[in-house]
PDB file of C-alpha atoms in Angstrom:
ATOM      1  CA  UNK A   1      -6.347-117.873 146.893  1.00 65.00           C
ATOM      2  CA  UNK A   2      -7.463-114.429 146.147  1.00 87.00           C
ATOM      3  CA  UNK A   3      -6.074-111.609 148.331  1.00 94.00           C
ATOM      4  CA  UNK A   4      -7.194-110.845 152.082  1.00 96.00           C
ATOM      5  CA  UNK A   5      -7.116-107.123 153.823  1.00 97.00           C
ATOM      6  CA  UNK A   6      -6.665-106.598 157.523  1.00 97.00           C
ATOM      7  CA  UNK A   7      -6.858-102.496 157.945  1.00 97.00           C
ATOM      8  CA  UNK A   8      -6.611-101.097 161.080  1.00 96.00           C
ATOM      9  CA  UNK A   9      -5.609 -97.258 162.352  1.00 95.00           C
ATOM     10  CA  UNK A  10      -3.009 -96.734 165.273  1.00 90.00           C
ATOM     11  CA  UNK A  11      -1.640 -93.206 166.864  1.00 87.00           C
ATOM     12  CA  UNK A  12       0.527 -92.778 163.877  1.00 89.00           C
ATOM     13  CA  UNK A  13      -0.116 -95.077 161.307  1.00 93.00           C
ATOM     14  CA  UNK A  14      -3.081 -96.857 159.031  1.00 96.00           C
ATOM     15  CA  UNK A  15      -2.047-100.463 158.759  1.00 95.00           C
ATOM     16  CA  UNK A  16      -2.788-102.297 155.765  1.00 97.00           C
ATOM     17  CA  UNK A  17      -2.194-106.386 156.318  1.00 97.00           C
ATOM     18  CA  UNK A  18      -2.217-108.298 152.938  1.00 97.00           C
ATOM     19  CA  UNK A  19      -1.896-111.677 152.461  1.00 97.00           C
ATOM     20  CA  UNK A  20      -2.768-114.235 149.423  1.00 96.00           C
ATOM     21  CA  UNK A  21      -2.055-113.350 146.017  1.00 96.00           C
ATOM     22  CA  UNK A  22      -3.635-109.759 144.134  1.00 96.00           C
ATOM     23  CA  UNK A  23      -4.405-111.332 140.601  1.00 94.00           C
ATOM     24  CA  UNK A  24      -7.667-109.490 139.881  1.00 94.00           C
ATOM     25  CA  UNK A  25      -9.593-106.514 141.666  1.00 92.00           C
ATOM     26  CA  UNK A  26     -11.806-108.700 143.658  1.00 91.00           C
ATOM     27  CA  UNK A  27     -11.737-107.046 147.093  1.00 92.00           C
ATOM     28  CA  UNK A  28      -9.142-103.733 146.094  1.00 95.00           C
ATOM     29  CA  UNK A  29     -12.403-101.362 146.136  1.00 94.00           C
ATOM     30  CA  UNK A  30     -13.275-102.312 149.362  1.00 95.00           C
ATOM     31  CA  UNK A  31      -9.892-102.298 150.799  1.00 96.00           C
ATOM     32  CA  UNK A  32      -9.410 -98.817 149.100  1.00 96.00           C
ATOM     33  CA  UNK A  33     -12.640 -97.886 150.831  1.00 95.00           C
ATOM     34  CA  UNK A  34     -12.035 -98.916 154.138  1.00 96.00           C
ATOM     35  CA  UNK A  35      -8.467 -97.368 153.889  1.00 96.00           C
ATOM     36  CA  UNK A  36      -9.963 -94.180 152.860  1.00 94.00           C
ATOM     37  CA  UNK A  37     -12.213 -93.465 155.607  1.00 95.00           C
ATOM     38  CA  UNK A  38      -9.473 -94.203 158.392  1.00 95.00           C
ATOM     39  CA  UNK A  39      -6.915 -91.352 156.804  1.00 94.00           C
ATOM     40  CA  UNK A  40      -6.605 -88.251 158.573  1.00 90.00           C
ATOM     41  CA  UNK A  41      -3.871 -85.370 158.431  1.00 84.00           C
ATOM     42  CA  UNK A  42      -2.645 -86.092 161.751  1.00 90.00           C
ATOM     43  CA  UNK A  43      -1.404 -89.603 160.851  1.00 92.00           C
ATOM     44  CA  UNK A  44       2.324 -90.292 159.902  1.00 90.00           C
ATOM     45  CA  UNK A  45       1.732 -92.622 157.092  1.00 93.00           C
ATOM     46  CA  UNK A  46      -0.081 -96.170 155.350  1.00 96.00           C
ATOM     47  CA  UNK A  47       1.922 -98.851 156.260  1.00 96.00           C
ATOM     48  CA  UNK A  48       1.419-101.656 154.112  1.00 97.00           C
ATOM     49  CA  UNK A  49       2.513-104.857 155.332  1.00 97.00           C
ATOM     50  CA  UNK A  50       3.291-107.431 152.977  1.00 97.00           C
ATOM     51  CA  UNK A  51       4.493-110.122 154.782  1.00 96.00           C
ATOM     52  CA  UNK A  52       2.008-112.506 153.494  1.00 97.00           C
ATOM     53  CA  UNK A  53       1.451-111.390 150.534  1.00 97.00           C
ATOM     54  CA  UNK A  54       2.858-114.074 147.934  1.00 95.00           C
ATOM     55  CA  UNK A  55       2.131-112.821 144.556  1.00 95.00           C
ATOM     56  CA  UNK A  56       1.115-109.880 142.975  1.00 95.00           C
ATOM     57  CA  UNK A  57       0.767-108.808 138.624  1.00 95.00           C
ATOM     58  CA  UNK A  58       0.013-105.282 137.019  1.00 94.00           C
ATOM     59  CA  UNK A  59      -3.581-105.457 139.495  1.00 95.00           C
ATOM     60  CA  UNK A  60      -1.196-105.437 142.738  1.00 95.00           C
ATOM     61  CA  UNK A  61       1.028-102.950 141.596  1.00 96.00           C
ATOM     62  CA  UNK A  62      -2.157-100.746 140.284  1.00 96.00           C
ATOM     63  CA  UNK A  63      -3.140-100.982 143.809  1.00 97.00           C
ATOM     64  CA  UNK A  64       0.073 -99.994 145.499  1.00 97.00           C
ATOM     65  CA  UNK A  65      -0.327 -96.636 143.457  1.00 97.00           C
ATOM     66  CA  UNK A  66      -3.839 -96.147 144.123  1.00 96.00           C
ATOM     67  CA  UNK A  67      -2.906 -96.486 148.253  1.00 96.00           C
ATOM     68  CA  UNK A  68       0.184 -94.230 147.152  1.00 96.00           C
ATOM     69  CA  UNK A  69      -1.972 -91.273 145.739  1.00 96.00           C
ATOM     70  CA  UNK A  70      -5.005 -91.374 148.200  1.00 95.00           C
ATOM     71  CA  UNK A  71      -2.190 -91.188 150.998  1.00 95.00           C
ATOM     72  CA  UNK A  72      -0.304 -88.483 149.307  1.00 94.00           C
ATOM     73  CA  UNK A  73      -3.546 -86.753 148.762  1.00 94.00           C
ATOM     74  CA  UNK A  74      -3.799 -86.718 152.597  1.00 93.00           C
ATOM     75  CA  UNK A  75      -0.238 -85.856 153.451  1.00 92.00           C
ATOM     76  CA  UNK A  76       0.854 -88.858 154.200  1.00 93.00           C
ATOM     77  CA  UNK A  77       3.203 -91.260 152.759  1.00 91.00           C
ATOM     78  CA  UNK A  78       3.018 -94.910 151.863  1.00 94.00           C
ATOM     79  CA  UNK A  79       5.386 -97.398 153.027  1.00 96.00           C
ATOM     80  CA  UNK A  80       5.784-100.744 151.984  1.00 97.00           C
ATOM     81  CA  UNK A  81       7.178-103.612 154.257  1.00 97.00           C
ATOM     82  CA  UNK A  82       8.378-106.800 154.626  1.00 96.00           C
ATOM     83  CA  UNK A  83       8.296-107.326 150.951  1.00 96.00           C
ATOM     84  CA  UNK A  84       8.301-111.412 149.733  1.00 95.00           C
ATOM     85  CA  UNK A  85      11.310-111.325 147.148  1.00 95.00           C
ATOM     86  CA  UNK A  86       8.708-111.825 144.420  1.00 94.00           C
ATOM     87  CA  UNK A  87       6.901-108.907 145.094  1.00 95.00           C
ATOM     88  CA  UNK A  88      10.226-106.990 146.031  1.00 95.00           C
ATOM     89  CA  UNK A  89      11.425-108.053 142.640  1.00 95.00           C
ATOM     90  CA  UNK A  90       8.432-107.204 140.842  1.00 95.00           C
ATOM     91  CA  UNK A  91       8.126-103.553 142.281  1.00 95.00           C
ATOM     92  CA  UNK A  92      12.140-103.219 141.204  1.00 95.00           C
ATOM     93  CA  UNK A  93      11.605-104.443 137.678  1.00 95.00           C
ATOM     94  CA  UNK A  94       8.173-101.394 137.301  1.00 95.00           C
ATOM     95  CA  UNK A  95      10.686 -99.133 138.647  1.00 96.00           C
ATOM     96  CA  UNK A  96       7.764 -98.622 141.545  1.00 95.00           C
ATOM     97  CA  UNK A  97      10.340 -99.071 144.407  1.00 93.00           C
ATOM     98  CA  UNK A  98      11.643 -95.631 143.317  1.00 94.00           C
ATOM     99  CA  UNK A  99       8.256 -93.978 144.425  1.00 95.00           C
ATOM    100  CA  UNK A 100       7.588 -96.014 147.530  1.00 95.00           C
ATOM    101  CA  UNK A 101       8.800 -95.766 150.597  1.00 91.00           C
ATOM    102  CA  UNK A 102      10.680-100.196 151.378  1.00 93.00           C
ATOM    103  CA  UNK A 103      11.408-101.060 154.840  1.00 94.00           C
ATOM    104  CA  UNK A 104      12.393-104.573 155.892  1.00 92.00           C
ATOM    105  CA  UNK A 105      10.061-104.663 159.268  1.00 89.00           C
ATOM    106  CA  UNK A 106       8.019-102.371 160.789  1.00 85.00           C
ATOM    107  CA  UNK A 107      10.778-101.761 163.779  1.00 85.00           C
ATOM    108  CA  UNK A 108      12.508 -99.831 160.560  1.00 90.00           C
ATOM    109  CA  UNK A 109       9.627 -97.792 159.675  1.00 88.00           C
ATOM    110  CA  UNK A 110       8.948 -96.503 163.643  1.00 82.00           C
ATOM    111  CA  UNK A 111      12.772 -96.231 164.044  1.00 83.00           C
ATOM    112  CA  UNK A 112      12.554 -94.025 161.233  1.00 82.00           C
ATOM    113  CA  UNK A 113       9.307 -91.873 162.424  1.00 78.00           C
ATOM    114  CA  UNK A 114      10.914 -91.475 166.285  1.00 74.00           C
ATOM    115  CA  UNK A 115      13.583 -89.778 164.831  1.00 69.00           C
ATOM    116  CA  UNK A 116      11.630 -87.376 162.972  1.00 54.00           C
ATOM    117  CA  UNK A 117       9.275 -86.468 165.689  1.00 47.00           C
TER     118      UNK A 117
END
């Protein structure tokens, strides 16, 4: 099973849904794509939610950065959540959890933002 995007924009955030497994780039363009056009300055960050995502190699973590930099480029920041152990091992082991933002469940991340605003 190849990866699946569900991107949608809120009042603060850009939520990024992935589920499956990232093993090659089929799909990451678009997803970048459609990420892309819902960024705007007045946003608070890219959440990506990986709750269902099961498996990801060099491709996934490629991707992570690509999200990382467009959203930086922007202002914002990227956040990963609800990372599978897996994938949560995988990012440790790159050294990539030292560049992203990790939260355990979105509650975290808007616990986090309320207190800032």
């Amino acid at each position: 099973m190849s990866a699946r995007f569900d991107i949608t924009k809120s009042s603060n955030f850009v939520l990024v849904k992935i589920s499956g497994r990232i093993t090659s780039g089929e799909g990451l363009n678009e997803a970048l794509i459609q990420t892309d056009q819902l960024l705007s300055g007045d946003l608070k960050a890219v959440l990506c939610d990986c709750s269902a995502l099961e498996y990801c190699n060099s491709t996934g973590l490629n991707f992570f950065v690509r999200i990382l930099t467009r959203s930086r480029k922007t202002g914002l920041d990227c956040i990963l959540v609800n990372l599978q152990p897996s994938v949560k091992k995988l990012f440790e082991v790159s050294k990539l959890n030292e560049i992203f933002s990790c939260f355990n469940s979105t509650e975290e991340v808007e616990a986090k933002f309320n207190k800032i605003t």
